[in-house]
CSV table of C-alpha atoms in Angstrom, one decimal:
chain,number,residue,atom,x,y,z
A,1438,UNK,CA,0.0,0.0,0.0
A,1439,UNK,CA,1.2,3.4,-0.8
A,1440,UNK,CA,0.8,6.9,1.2
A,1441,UNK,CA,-2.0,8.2,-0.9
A,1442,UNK,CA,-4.1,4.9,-0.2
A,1443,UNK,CA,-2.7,4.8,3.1
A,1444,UNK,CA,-4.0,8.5,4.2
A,1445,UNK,CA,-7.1,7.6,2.1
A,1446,UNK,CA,-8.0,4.4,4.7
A,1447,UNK,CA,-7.0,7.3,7.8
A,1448,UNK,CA,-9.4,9.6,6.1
A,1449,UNK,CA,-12.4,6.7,5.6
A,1450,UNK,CA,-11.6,5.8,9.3
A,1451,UNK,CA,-12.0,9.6,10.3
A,1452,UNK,CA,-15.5,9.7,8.2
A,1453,UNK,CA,-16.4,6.3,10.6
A,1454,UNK,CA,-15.7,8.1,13.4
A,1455,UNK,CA,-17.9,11.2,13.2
A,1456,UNK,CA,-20.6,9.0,12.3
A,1457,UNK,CA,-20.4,7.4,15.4
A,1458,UNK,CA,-20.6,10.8,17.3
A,1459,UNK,CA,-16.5,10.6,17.8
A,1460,UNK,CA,-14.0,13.5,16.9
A,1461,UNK,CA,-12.9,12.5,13.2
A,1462,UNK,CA,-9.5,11.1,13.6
A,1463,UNK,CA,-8.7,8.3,11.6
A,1464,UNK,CA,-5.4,6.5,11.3
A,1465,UNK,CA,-3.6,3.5,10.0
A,1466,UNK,CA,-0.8,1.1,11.2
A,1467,UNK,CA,1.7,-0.6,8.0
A,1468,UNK,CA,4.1,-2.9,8.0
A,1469,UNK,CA,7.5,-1.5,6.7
A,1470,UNK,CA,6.4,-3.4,3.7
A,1471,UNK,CA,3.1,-1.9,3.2
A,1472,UNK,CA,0.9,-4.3,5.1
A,1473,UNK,CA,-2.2,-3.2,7.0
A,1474,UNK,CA,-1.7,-3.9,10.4
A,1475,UNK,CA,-4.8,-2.0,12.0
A,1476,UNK,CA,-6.7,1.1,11.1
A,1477,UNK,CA,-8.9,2.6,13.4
A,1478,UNK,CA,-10.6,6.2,14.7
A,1479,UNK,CA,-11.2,7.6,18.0
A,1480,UNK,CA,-13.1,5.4,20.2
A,1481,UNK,CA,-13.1,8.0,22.8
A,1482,UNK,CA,-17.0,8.5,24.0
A,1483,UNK,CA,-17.4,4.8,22.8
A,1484,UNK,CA,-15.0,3.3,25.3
A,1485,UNK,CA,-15.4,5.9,28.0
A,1486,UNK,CA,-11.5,6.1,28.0
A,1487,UNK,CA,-9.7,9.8,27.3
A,1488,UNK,CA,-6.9,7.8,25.9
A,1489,UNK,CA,-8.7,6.2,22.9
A,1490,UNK,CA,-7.1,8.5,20.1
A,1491,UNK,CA,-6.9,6.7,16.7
A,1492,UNK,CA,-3.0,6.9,16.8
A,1493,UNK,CA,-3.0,4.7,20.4
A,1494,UNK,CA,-6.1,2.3,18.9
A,1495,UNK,CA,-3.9,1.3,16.0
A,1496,UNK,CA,-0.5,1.0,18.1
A,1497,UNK,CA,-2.7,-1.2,20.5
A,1498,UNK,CA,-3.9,-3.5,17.9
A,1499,UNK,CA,-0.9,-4.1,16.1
A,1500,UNK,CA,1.3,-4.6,19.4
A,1501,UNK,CA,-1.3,-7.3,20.0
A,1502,UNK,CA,-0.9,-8.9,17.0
A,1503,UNK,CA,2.6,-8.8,16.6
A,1504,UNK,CA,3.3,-9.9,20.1
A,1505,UNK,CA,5.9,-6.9,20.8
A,1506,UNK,CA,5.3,-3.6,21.9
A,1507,UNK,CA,8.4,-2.5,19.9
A,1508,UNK,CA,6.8,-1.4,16.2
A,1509,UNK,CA,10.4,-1.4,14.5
A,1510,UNK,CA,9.7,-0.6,10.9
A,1511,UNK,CA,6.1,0.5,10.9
A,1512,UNK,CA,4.6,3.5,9.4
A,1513,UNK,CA,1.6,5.2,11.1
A,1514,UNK,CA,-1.0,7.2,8.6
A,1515,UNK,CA,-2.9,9.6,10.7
A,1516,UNK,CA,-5.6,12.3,8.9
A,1517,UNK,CA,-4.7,14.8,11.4
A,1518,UNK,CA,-1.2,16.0,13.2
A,1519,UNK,CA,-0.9,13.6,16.6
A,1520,UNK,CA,-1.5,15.5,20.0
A,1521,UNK,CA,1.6,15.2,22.7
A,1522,UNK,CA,-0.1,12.4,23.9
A,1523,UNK,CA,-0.3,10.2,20.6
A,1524,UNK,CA,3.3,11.6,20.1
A,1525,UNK,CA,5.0,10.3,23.4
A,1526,UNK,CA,3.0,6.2,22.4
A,1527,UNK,CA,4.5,6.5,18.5
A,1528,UNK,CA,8.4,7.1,20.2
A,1529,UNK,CA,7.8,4.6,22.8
A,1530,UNK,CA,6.4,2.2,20.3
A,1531,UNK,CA,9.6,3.0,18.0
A,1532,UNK,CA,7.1,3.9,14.8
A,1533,UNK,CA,9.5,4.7,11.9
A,1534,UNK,CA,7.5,7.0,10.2
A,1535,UNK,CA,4.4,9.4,10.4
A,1536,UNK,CA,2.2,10.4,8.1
A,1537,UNK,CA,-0.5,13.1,8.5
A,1538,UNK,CA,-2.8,15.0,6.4
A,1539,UNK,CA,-4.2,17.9,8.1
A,1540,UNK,CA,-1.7,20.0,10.3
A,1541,UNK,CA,-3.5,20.9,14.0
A,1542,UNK,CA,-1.9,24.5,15.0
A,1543,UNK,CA,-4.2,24.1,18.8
A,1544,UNK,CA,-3.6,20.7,19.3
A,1545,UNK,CA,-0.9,19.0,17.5
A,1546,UNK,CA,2.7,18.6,19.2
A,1547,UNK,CA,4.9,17.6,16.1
A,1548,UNK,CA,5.3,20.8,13.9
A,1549,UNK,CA,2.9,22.6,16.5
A,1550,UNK,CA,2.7,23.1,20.5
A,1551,UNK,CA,5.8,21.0,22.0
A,1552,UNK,CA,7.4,20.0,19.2
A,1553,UNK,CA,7.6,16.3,21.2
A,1554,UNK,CA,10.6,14.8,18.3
A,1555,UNK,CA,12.7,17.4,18.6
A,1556,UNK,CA,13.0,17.6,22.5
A,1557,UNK,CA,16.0,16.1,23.8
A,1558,UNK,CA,14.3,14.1,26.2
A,1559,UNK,CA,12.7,12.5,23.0
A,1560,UNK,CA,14.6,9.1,22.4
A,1561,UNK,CA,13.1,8.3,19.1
A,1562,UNK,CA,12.5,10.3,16.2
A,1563,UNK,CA,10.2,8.7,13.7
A,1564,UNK,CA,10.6,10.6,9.8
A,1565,UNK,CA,7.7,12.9,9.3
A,1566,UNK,CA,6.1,13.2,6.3
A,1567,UNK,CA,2.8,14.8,4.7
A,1568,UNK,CA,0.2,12.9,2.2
A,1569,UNK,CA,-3.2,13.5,1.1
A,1570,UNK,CA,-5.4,16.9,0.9
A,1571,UNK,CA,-4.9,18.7,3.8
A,1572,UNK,CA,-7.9,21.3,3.1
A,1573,UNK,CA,-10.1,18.2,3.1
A,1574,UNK,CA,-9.0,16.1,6.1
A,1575,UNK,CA,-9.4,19.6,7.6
A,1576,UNK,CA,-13.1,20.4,6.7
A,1577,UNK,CA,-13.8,16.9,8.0
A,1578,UNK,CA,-13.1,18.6,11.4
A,1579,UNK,CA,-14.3,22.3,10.8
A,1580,UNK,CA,-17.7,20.3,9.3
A,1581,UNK,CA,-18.4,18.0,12.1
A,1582,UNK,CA,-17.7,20.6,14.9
A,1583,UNK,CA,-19.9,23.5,12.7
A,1584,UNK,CA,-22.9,20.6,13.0
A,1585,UNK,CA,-21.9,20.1,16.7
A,1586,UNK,CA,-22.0,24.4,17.6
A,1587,UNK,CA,-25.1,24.5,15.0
C-alpha cells in the first residue's frame, strides 16, 4: 500500500468516526512493507476512555498482534497531526515514520505546540512526512464541529 491509499483508509476511518458521534480522527498502522496492520478512529465517548485516540487504537492493535510492543519498521498514517499524547505512544512504540494530512496548529505537538521529536528528552524520532489533501482532512473537522455548535 502506498501513502495516498494509506491516508485515504485514515481519512475513511475519520469519516467512521464522526458517524459514530467521535472526533474524526482516523489513522492507520503498516508494515514497513506496506501491510495493514490496523486502522482505526477515535473510540473515545465509545469506550469511555480519554486515551482512545486513533493513533494509540492502532498502536494497541498491532502490538497485540505482533506480540511486541516495539513497532520497528512501521509507518503510522494519521488524517490529522498527533497530540503530545499520541506523540509520546509513536516514540515509545519505535514507529519509523508518520504520516499526516491535516496539520492541528491548537492541538498538534509535532510541527505545533511542543514539538515532542525534537525535545531532547525525545529518544526516538520517527521521519515525518505529509500525504493526502490537507484542506479536506481539515473540513472533515471544521464540518463536524460546525454541526456540533449548530
Amino acid at each position: 500500500m502506498n501513502d495516498q491509499e494509506a491516508i485515504a483508509l485514515a481519512l475513511q476511518e475519520a469519516q467512521a468516526a464522526a458517524a459514530r458521534g467521535e472526533v474524526p480522527v482516523g489513522a492507520v498502522l503498516l508494515s514497513g512493507e506496506g501491510e495493514l496492520l490496523a486502522r482505526s478512529g477515535n473510540r473515545i465517548l465509545e469506550k469511555h476512555d480519554p486515551t482512545a485516540h486513533a493513533e494509540i487504537e492502532v498502536i494497541r492493535a498491532a502490538a497485540a498482534a505482533l506480540g511486541n510492543e516495539r513497532l520497528m519498521g512501521t509507518q503510522l498514517f494519521v488524517s490529522l497531526e498527533p497530540c503530545a499524547m499520541c506523540a509520546g505512544a509513536i516514540a515509545m512504540a519505535r514507529v519509523a515514520r508518520v504520516v499526516f494530512a491535516a496539520e492541528d496548529p491548537k492541538g498538534g505537538a509535532i510541527l505545533h505546540g511542543p514539538r515532542f521529536f525534537e525535545q531532547p528528552t525525545c529518544h526516538h524520532h520517527p521521519e515525518i512526512a505529509r500525504a493526502g489533501d490537507p484542506v479536506a482532512a481539515g473540513m472533515i473537522l471544521k464540518e463536524f464541529f460546525r454541526a456540533r455548535r449548530g
